[in-house]
CSV table of C-alpha atoms in Angstrom, one decimal:
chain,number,residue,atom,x,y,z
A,1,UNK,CA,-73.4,-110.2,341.8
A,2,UNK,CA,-73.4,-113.5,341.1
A,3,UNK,CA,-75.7,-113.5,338.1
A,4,UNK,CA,-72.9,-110.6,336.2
A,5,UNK,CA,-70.4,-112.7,336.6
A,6,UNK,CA,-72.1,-115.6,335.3
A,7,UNK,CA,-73.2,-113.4,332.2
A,8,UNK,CA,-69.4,-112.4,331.7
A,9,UNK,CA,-68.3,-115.5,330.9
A,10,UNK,CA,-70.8,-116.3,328.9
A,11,UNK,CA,-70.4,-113.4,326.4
A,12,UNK,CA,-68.2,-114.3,323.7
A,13,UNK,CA,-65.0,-112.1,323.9
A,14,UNK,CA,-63.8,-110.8,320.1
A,15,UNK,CA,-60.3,-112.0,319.3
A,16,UNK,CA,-57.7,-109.1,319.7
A,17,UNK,CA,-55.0,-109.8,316.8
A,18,UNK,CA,-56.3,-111.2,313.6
A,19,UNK,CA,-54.9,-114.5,312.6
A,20,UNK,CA,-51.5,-114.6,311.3
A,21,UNK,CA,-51.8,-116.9,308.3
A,22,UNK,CA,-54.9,-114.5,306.9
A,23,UNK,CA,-51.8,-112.6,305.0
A,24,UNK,CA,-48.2,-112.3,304.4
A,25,UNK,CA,-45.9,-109.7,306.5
A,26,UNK,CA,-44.5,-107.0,304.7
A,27,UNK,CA,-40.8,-109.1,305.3
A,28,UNK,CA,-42.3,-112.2,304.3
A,29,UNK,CA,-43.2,-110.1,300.6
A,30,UNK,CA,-39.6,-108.1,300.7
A,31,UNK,CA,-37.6,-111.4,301.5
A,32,UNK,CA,-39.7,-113.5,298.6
A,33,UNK,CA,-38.8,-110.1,296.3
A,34,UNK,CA,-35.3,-110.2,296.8
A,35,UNK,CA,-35.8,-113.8,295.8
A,36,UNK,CA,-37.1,-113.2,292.7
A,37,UNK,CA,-34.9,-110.6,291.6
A,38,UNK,CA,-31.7,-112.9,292.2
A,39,UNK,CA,-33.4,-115.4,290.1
A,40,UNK,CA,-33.8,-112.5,287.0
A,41,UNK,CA,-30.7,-111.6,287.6
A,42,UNK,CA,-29.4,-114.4,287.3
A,43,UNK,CA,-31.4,-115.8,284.2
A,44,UNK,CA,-30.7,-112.4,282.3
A,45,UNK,CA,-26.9,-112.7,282.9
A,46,UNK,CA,-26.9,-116.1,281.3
A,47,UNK,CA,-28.8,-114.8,278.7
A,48,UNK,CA,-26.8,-112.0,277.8
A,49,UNK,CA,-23.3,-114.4,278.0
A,50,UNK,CA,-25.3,-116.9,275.3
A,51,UNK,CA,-25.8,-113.6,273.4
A,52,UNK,CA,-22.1,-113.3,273.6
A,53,UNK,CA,-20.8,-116.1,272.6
A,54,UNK,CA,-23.0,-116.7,269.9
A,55,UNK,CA,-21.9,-113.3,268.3
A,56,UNK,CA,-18.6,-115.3,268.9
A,57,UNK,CA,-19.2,-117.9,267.0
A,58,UNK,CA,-20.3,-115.9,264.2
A,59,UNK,CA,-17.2,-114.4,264.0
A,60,UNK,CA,-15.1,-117.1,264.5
A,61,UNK,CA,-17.5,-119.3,261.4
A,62,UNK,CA,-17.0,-115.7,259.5
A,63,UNK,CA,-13.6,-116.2,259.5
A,64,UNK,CA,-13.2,-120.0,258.6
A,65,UNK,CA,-15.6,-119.2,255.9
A,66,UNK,CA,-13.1,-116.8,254.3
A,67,UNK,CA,-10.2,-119.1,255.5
A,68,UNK,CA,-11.8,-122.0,253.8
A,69,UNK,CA,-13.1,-119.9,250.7
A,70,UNK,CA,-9.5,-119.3,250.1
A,71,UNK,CA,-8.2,-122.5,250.8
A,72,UNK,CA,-10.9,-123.8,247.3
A,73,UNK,CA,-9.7,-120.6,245.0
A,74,UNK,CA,-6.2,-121.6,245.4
A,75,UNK,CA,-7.1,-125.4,244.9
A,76,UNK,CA,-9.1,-124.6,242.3
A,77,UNK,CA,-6.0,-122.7,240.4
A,78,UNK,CA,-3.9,-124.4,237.5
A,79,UNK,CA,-0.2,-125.3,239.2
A,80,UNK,CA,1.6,-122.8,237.0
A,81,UNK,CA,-0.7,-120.2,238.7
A,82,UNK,CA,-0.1,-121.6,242.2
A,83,UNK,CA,3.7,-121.5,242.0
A,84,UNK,CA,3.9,-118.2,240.4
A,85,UNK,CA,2.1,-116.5,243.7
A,86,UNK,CA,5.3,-116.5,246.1
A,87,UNK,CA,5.8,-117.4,249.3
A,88,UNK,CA,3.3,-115.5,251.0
A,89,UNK,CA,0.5,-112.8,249.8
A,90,UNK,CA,-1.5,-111.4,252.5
A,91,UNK,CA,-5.4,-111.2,251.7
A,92,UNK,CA,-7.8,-108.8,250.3
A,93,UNK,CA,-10.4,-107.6,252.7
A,94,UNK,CA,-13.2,-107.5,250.7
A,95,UNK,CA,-12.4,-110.2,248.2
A,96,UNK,CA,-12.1,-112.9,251.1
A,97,UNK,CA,-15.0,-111.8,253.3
A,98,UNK,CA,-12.7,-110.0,255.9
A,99,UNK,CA,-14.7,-107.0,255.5
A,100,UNK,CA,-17.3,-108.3,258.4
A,101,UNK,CA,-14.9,-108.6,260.9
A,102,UNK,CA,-13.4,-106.0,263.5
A,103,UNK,CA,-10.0,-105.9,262.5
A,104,UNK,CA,-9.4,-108.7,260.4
A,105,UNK,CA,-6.1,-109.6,258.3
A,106,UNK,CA,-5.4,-112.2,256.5
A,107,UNK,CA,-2.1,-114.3,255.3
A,108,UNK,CA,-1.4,-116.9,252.8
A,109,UNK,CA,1.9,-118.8,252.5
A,110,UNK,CA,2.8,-121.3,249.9
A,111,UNK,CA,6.2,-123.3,250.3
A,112,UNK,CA,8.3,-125.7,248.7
A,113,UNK,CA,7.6,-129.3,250.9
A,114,UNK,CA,11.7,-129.8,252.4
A,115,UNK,CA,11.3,-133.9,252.3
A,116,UNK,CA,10.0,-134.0,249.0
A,117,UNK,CA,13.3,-134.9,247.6
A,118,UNK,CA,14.2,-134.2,244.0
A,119,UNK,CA,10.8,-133.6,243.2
A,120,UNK,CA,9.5,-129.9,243.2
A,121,UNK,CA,5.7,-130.6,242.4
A,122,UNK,CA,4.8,-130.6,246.1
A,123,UNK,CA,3.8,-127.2,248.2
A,124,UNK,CA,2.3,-126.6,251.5
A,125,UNK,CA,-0.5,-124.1,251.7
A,126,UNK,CA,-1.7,-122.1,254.8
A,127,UNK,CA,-4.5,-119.7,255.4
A,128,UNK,CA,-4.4,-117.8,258.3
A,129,UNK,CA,-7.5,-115.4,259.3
A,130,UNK,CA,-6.7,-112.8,262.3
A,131,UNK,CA,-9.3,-110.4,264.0
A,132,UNK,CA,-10.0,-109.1,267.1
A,133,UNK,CA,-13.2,-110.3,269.3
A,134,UNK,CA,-15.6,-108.7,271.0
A,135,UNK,CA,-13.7,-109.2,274.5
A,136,UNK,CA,-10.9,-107.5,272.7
A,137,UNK,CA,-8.5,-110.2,272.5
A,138,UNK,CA,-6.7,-111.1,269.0
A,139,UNK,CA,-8.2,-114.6,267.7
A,140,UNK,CA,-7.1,-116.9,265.2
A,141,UNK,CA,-8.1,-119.6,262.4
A,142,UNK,CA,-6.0,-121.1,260.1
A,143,UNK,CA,-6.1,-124.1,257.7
A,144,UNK,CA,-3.3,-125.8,256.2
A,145,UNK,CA,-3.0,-128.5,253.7
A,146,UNK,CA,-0.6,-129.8,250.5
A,147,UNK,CA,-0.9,-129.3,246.7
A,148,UNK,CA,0.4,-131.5,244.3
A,149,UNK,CA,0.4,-130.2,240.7
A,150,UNK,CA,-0.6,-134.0,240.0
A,151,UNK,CA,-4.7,-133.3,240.4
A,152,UNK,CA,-6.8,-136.1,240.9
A,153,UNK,CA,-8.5,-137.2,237.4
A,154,UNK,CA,-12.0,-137.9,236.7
C-alpha cells in the first residue's frame, strides 16, 4: 500500500482548465467590438459634418462670387449708366451666377449719399445675395460700398 501511494504522488496530474491568458473571452472580444464601433461612429459622423459644411462654404463663396461679380459690372459702368438704373433692380439668375444656388435672389440698391450736401455725384451701392442652405435656413451676403462719378485717373 505504501508503495501506490508513493507512485500517486509522483505521477504528474494534467491541469484541469487551460490557462486563461492562452485567449480572449468571448466578452473580452464583444466589449473591445463595441469599442471600436463607437470610435467609427464617431469618426464617420465628423466626417460627414466636414462634408457638410464644406458644401456650405461652397455656397456661401458661390454667392459672394456673384455678389462681388456684380459689385465690378456696376463699377466698371460709365456714371450716366449708373444713375439711370434706379433705386433698386433685383438680379438676373443666370447672368449673376445665382443659377447654382437652391433658391437664390438677388437685390441691388443704388441711392443718393444724404450728407453729401449740394453735391449729387456720390451714390451708395449694395449687393445683396439670398438663398436657402442645406439645413434649410435662409442665408445671406451682401457687399456695400460708394461710387463717385469722379473715377480714379491713370
Amino acid at each position: 500500500m505504501n508503495t501506490s501511494r508513493e507512485q500517486r504522488q509522483h505521477v504528474p496530474v494534467a491541469p484541469r482548465h487551460k490557462d486563461r491568458r492562452a485567449g480572449f473571452t468571448l466578452v473580452e472580444v464583444l466589449l473591445a467590438l463595441c469599442i471600436v464601433a463607437a470610435l467609427l461612429g464617431g469618426v464617420f459622423g465628423l466626417a460627414r459634418q466636414s462634408l457638410r459644411i464644406a458644401d456650405e462654404m461652397k455656397s456661401e463663396l458661390r454667392a459672394a462670387q456673384a455678389a462681388e461679380s456684380e459689385m465690378e459690372r456696376l463699377r466698371a459702368m460709365a456714371w450716366s449708366q449708373l444713375v439711370k438704373l434706379g433705386p433698386s433692380y433685383a438680379l438676373n439668375a443666370q447672368g449673376a451666377g445665382l443659377a447654382a444656388l437652391d433658391g437664390a435672389s438677388g437685390v441691388v440698391r443704388i441711392s443718393p449719399v444724404p450728407d453729401a450736401g449740394d453735391k449729387d455725384d456720390i451714390r451708395a451701392v449694395s449687393v445683396r445675395v439670398a438663398w436657402v442652405g442645406l439645413d434649410g435656413r435662409k442665408r445671406e451676403v451682401a457687399l456695400a460700398t460708394l461710387m463717385t462719378s469722379r473715377r480714379p485717373g491713370p
